[in-house]
JSON list of C-alpha atoms in Angstrom, two decimals:
[
{"chain": "A", "resi": 1, "resn": "MET", "atom": "CA", "xyz": [-23.98, -15.55, 16.64]},
{"chain": "A", "resi": 2, "resn": "THR", "atom": "CA", "xyz": [-24.39, -17.29, 13.25]},
{"chain": "A", "resi": 3, "resn": "LEU", "atom": "CA", "xyz": [-22.04, -16.92, 10.41]},
{"chain": "A", "resi": 4, "resn": "ILE", "atom": "CA", "xyz": [-23.13, -17.24, 6.72]},
{"chain": "A", "resi": 5, "resn": "CYS", "atom": "CA", "xyz": [-20.73, -18.94, 4.22]},
{"chain": "A", "resi": 6, "resn": "SER", "atom": "CA", "xyz": [-19.99, -16.57, 1.53]},
{"chain": "A", "resi": 7, "resn": "LYS", "atom": "CA", "xyz": [-19.61, -19.46, -1.00]},
{"chain": "A", "resi": 8, "resn": "CYS", "atom": "CA", "xyz": [-22.83, -21.59, -0.02]},
{"chain": "A", "resi": 9, "resn": "LYS", "atom": "CA", "xyz": [-24.56, -19.40, 1.77]},
{"chain": "A", "resi": 10, "resn": "ALA", "atom": "CA", "xyz": [-24.93, -22.27, 4.64]},
{"chain": "A", "resi": 11, "resn": "GLU", "atom": "CA", "xyz": [-25.23, -21.18, 8.36]},
{"chain": "A", "resi": 12, "resn": "ASN", "atom": "CA", "xyz": [-22.22, -21.88, 10.73]},
{"chain": "A", "resi": 13, "resn": "SER", "atom": "CA", "xyz": [-21.45, -21.23, 14.28]},
{"chain": "A", "resi": 14, "resn": "GLU", "atom": "CA", "xyz": [-18.83, -18.64, 15.16]},
{"chain": "A", "resi": 15, "resn": "ARG", "atom": "CA", "xyz": [-16.40, -21.10, 16.68]},
{"chain": "A", "resi": 16, "resn": "ARG", "atom": "CA", "xyz": [-16.19, -22.63, 12.93]},
{"chain": "A", "resi": 17, "resn": "LYS", "atom": "CA", "xyz": [-13.27, -21.68, 10.74]},
{"chain": "A", "resi": 18, "resn": "PHE", "atom": "CA", "xyz": [-14.37, -23.78, 7.65]},
{"chain": "A", "resi": 19, "resn": "CYS", "atom": "CA", "xyz": [-17.55, -24.04, 6.63]},
{"chain": "A", "resi": 20, "resn": "ARG", "atom": "CA", "xyz": [-19.66, -27.32, 7.53]},
{"chain": "A", "resi": 21, "resn": "GLU", "atom": "CA", "xyz": [-21.18, -27.28, 4.33]},
{"chain": "A", "resi": 22, "resn": "CYS", "atom": "CA", "xyz": [-18.68, -26.39, 1.66]},
{"chain": "A", "resi": 23, "resn": "GLY", "atom": "CA", "xyz": [-15.35, -26.31, 3.31]},
{"chain": "A", "resi": 24, "resn": "ALA", "atom": "CA", "xyz": [-14.83, -23.05, 2.43]},
{"chain": "A", "resi": 25, "resn": "LEU", "atom": "CA", "xyz": [-12.42, -20.53, 4.86]},
{"chain": "A", "resi": 26, "resn": "ILE", "atom": "CA", "xyz": [-14.99, -18.50, 6.90]},
{"chain": "A", "resi": 27, "resn": "ALA", "atom": "CA", "xyz": [-13.22, -15.87, 8.53]},
{"chain": "A", "resi": 28, "resn": "ASN", "atom": "CA", "xyz": [-14.43, -12.64, 10.60]},
{"chain": "A", "resi": 29, "resn": "PHE", "atom": "CA", "xyz": [-13.47, -9.98, 8.48]},
{"chain": "A", "resi": 30, "resn": "CYS", "atom": "CA", "xyz": [-15.01, -6.18, 8.61]},
{"chain": "A", "resi": 31, "resn": "ARG", "atom": "CA", "xyz": [-17.37, -5.50, 6.04]},
{"chain": "A", "resi": 32, "resn": "LYS", "atom": "CA", "xyz": [-15.83, -1.76, 6.35]},
{"chain": "A", "resi": 33, "resn": "CYS", "atom": "CA", "xyz": [-12.30, -2.11, 6.37]},
{"chain": "A", "resi": 34, "resn": "GLY", "atom": "CA", "xyz": [-11.30, -5.82, 5.68]},
{"chain": "A", "resi": 35, "resn": "PHE", "atom": "CA", "xyz": [-9.23, -6.28, 9.45]},
{"chain": "A", "resi": 36, "resn": "HIS", "atom": "CA", "xyz": [-9.76, -10.03, 10.59]},
{"chain": "A", "resi": 37, "resn": "ASN", "atom": "CA", "xyz": [-10.81, -9.93, 14.06]},
{"chain": "A", "resi": 38, "resn": "SER", "atom": "CA", "xyz": [-11.86, -12.96, 16.40]},
{"chain": "A", "resi": 39, "resn": "PHE", "atom": "CA", "xyz": [-15.06, -14.31, 16.32]},
{"chain": "A", "resi": 40, "resn": "ALA", "atom": "CA", "xyz": [-15.83, -12.94, 19.87]},
{"chain": "A", "resi": 41, "resn": "ASP", "atom": "CA", "xyz": [-14.97, -9.60, 18.95]},
{"chain": "A", "resi": 42, "resn": "LYS", "atom": "CA", "xyz": [-18.03, -7.37, 18.95]},
{"chain": "A", "resi": 43, "resn": "TYR", "atom": "CA", "xyz": [-16.36, -4.39, 17.47]},
{"chain": "A", "resi": 44, "resn": "CYS", "atom": "CA", "xyz": [-13.71, -4.11, 14.95]},
{"chain": "A", "resi": 45, "resn": "GLY", "atom": "CA", "xyz": [-10.22, -4.11, 15.99]},
{"chain": "A", "resi": 46, "resn": "GLY", "atom": "CA", "xyz": [-9.15, -2.11, 12.72]},
{"chain": "A", "resi": 47, "resn": "CYS", "atom": "CA", "xyz": [-11.60, 0.76, 12.54]},
{"chain": "A", "resi": 48, "resn": "GLY", "atom": "CA", "xyz": [-14.10, 0.13, 15.40]},
{"chain": "A", "resi": 49, "resn": "SER", "atom": "CA", "xyz": [-17.40, -0.78, 13.23]},
{"chain": "A", "resi": 50, "resn": "SER", "atom": "CA", "xyz": [-19.90, -3.02, 14.96]},
{"chain": "A", "resi": 51, "resn": "MET", "atom": "CA", "xyz": [-19.42, -6.62, 13.97]},
{"chain": "A", "resi": 52, "resn": "SER", "atom": "CA", "xyz": [-23.21, -7.67, 15.03]},
{"chain": "A", "resi": 53, "resn": "SER", "atom": "CA", "xyz": [-24.63, -10.55, 13.34]},
{"chain": "A", "resi": 54, "resn": "LYS", "atom": "CA", "xyz": [-26.70, -7.72, 11.54]},
{"chain": "A", "resi": 55, "resn": "LEU", "atom": "CA", "xyz": [-24.16, -8.16, 8.52]},
{"chain": "A", "resi": 56, "resn": "PRO", "atom": "CA", "xyz": [-25.25, -11.09, 6.68]},
{"chain": "A", "resi": 57, "resn": "GLY", "atom": "CA", "xyz": [-22.45, -12.95, 7.02]},
{"chain": "A", "resi": 58, "resn": "ALA", "atom": "CA", "xyz": [-18.13, -12.98, 7.12]},
{"chain": "A", "resi": 59, "resn": "LEU", "atom": "CA", "xyz": [-16.36, -11.66, 4.34]},
{"chain": "A", "resi": 60, "resn": "SER", "atom": "CA", "xyz": [-14.23, -14.16, 2.47]},
{"chain": "A", "resi": 61, "resn": "PRO", "atom": "CA", "xyz": [-10.11, -13.38, 2.11]},
{"chain": "A", "resi": 62, "resn": "SER", "atom": "CA", "xyz": [-10.73, -13.00, -1.60]},
{"chain": "A", "resi": 63, "resn": "GLU", "atom": "CA", "xyz": [-13.41, -10.90, -0.95]},
{"chain": "A", "resi": 64, "resn": "VAL", "atom": "CA", "xyz": [-11.50, -8.63, 1.01]},
{"chain": "A", "resi": 65, "resn": "ALA", "atom": "CA", "xyz": [-9.16, -8.35, -1.20]},
{"chain": "A", "resi": 66, "resn": "ARG", "atom": "CA", "xyz": [-11.53, -7.45, -4.17]},
{"chain": "A", "resi": 67, "resn": "GLU", "atom": "CA", "xyz": [-13.22, -4.71, -1.98]},
{"chain": "A", "resi": 68, "resn": "ASN", "atom": "CA", "xyz": [-9.77, -3.24, -0.77]},
{"chain": "A", "resi": 69, "resn": "THR", "atom": "CA", "xyz": [-7.89, -3.26, -4.31]},
{"chain": "A", "resi": 70, "resn": "PRO", "atom": "CA", "xyz": [-7.95, -0.08, -6.18]},
{"chain": "A", "resi": 71, "resn": "SER", "atom": "CA", "xyz": [-9.05, -0.26, -9.90]},
{"chain": "A", "resi": 72, "resn": "ALA", "atom": "CA", "xyz": [-6.71, -0.01, -13.09]},
{"chain": "A", "resi": 73, "resn": "ALA", "atom": "CA", "xyz": [-8.46, 3.08, -13.86]},
{"chain": "A", "resi": 74, "resn": "GLY", "atom": "CA", "xyz": [-7.55, 4.95, -10.66]},
{"chain": "A", "resi": 75, "resn": "ILE", "atom": "CA", "xyz": [-3.76, 4.17, -10.45]},
{"chain": "A", "resi": 76, "resn": "LEU", "atom": "CA", "xyz": [-3.52, 5.35, -14.11]},
{"chain": "A", "resi": 77, "resn": "THR", "atom": "CA", "xyz": [-5.17, 8.39, -14.08]},
{"chain": "A", "resi": 78, "resn": "SER", "atom": "CA", "xyz": [-3.78, 9.45, -10.04]},
{"chain": "A", "resi": 79, "resn": "ALA", "atom": "CA", "xyz": [-0.18, 9.54, -11.85]},
{"chain": "A", "resi": 80, "resn": "LYS", "atom": "CA", "xyz": [1.93, 12.04, -9.68]},
{"chain": "A", "resi": 81, "resn": "TYR", "atom": "CA", "xyz": [4.01, 13.62, -12.31]},
{"chain": "A", "resi": 82, "resn": "THR", "atom": "CA", "xyz": [3.31, 14.48, -16.07]},
{"chain": "A", "resi": 83, "resn": "ALA", "atom": "CA", "xyz": [5.73, 14.13, -19.08]},
{"chain": "A", "resi": 84, "resn": "GLU", "atom": "CA", "xyz": [6.74, 16.95, -18.84]},
{"chain": "A", "resi": 85, "resn": "ASP", "atom": "CA", "xyz": [7.85, 16.96, -15.05]},
{"chain": "A", "resi": 86, "resn": "ILE", "atom": "CA", "xyz": [9.49, 13.50, -15.78]},
{"chain": "A", "resi": 87, "resn": "LYS", "atom": "CA", "xyz": [11.36, 15.68, -18.51]},
{"chain": "A", "resi": 88, "resn": "GLU", "atom": "CA", "xyz": [12.34, 18.06, -16.63]},
{"chain": "A", "resi": 89, "resn": "LEU", "atom": "CA", "xyz": [13.87, 16.05, -13.66]},
{"chain": "A", "resi": 90, "resn": "ILE", "atom": "CA", "xyz": [16.03, 14.13, -16.45]},
{"chain": "A", "resi": 91, "resn": "ASP", "atom": "CA", "xyz": [16.88, 17.19, -17.67]},
{"chain": "A", "resi": 92, "resn": "SER", "atom": "CA", "xyz": [18.14, 18.37, -14.48]},
{"chain": "A", "resi": 93, "resn": "GLN", "atom": "CA", "xyz": [20.23, 15.48, -13.89]},
{"chain": "A", "resi": 94, "resn": "PRO", "atom": "CA", "xyz": [24.35, 16.43, -14.68]},
{"chain": "A", "resi": 95, "resn": "ASP", "atom": "CA", "xyz": [25.69, 14.46, -17.53]},
{"chain": "A", "resi": 96, "resn": "LYS", "atom": "CA", "xyz": [28.34, 12.12, -17.71]},
{"chain": "A", "resi": 97, "resn": "LYS", "atom": "CA", "xyz": [31.03, 14.79, -18.34]},
{"chain": "A", "resi": 98, "resn": "GLU", "atom": "CA", "xyz": [30.26, 16.46, -15.19]},
{"chain": "A", "resi": 99, "resn": "LYS", "atom": "CA", "xyz": [30.04, 13.65, -13.35]},
{"chain": "A", "resi": 100, "resn": "LYS", "atom": "CA", "xyz": [33.65, 12.70, -14.27]},
{"chain": "A", "resi": 101, "resn": "ILE", "atom": "CA", "xyz": [34.35, 16.25, -12.95]},
{"chain": "A", "resi": 102, "resn": "ARG", "atom": "CA", "xyz": [32.96, 15.64, -9.43]},
{"chain": "A", "resi": 103, "resn": "LYS", "atom": "CA", "xyz": [34.59, 12.20, -9.48]},
{"chain": "A", "resi": 104, "resn": "LYS", "atom": "CA", "xyz": [37.66, 13.94, -9.64]},
{"chain": "A", "resi": 105, "resn": "GLU", "atom": "CA", "xyz": [36.78, 16.58, -6.98]},
{"chain": "A", "resi": 106, "resn": "THR", "atom": "CA", "xyz": [36.46, 13.96, -4.28]},
{"chain": "A", "resi": 107, "resn": "THR", "atom": "CA", "xyz": [38.64, 12.88, -1.80]},
{"chain": "A", "resi": 108, "resn": "GLU", "atom": "CA", "xyz": [39.67, 9.48, -1.01]},
{"chain": "A", "resi": 109, "resn": "THR", "atom": "CA", "xyz": [36.89, 8.81, 1.19]},
{"chain": "A", "resi": 110, "resn": "GLY", "atom": "CA", "xyz": [34.52, 10.28, -1.43]},
{"chain": "A", "resi": 111, "resn": "GLU", "atom": "CA", "xyz": [33.77, 13.24, 0.09]},
{"chain": "A", "resi": 112, "resn": "LEU", "atom": "CA", "xyz": [33.52, 16.34, -1.81]},
{"chain": "A", "resi": 113, "resn": "SER", "atom": "CA", "xyz": [36.92, 18.67, -1.76]},
{"chain": "A", "resi": 114, "resn": "GLN", "atom": "CA", "xyz": [36.12, 22.28, -0.58]},
{"chain": "A", "resi": 115, "resn": "ASP", "atom": "CA", "xyz": [37.01, 23.83, -4.19]},
{"chain": "A", "resi": 116, "resn": "ALA", "atom": "CA", "xyz": [34.09, 21.63, -5.29]},
{"chain": "A", "resi": 117, "resn": "LEU", "atom": "CA", "xyz": [31.80, 22.91, -2.40]},
{"chain": "A", "resi": 118, "resn": "ASP", "atom": "CA", "xyz": [32.87, 26.69, -3.42]},
{"chain": "A", "resi": 119, "resn": "ARG", "atom": "CA", "xyz": [32.14, 25.87, -6.90]},
{"chain": "A", "resi": 120, "resn": "MET", "atom": "CA", "xyz": [29.06, 24.70, -6.43]},
{"chain": "A", "resi": 121, "resn": "PHE", "atom": "CA", "xyz": [27.92, 27.33, -4.21]},
{"chain": "A", "resi": 122, "resn": "GLU", "atom": "CA", "xyz": [29.22, 29.81, -6.94]},
{"chain": "A", "resi": 123, "resn": "LYS", "atom": "CA", "xyz": [26.85, 28.22, -9.40]},
{"chain": "A", "resi": 124, "resn": "GLY", "atom": "CA", "xyz": [24.23, 28.91, -7.09]},
{"chain": "A", "resi": 125, "resn": "ASN", "atom": "CA", "xyz": [25.06, 33.03, -6.79]},
{"chain": "A", "resi": 126, "resn": "ASP", "atom": "CA", "xyz": [25.04, 33.26, -10.43]}
]
């Protein structure tokens, strides 16, 4: 099987790790999932796709990274929380005064006292 260098398009034997013309790294990365396969592999170890020579050559590590990196636009539009959700989360946090009270209600080992636990369950039943 012949590998085509993605940088200079020179033909290289599959046993080579670097291009014979330009010295670029030639790796047998799967074009479908980016998995780094052995040159002897007929099928990708990551996704099972054929590693046949019908493909126009190996991908360089930078090409794999570029293909598998999400766009900034996709990251910005896929936020899990709205501003309203964040405000609600912040508002649900106990204030400093309540934290001081809870600190006083802990035992020497850091566990909550039985009285503190009872008050917590009473608040939930109101």
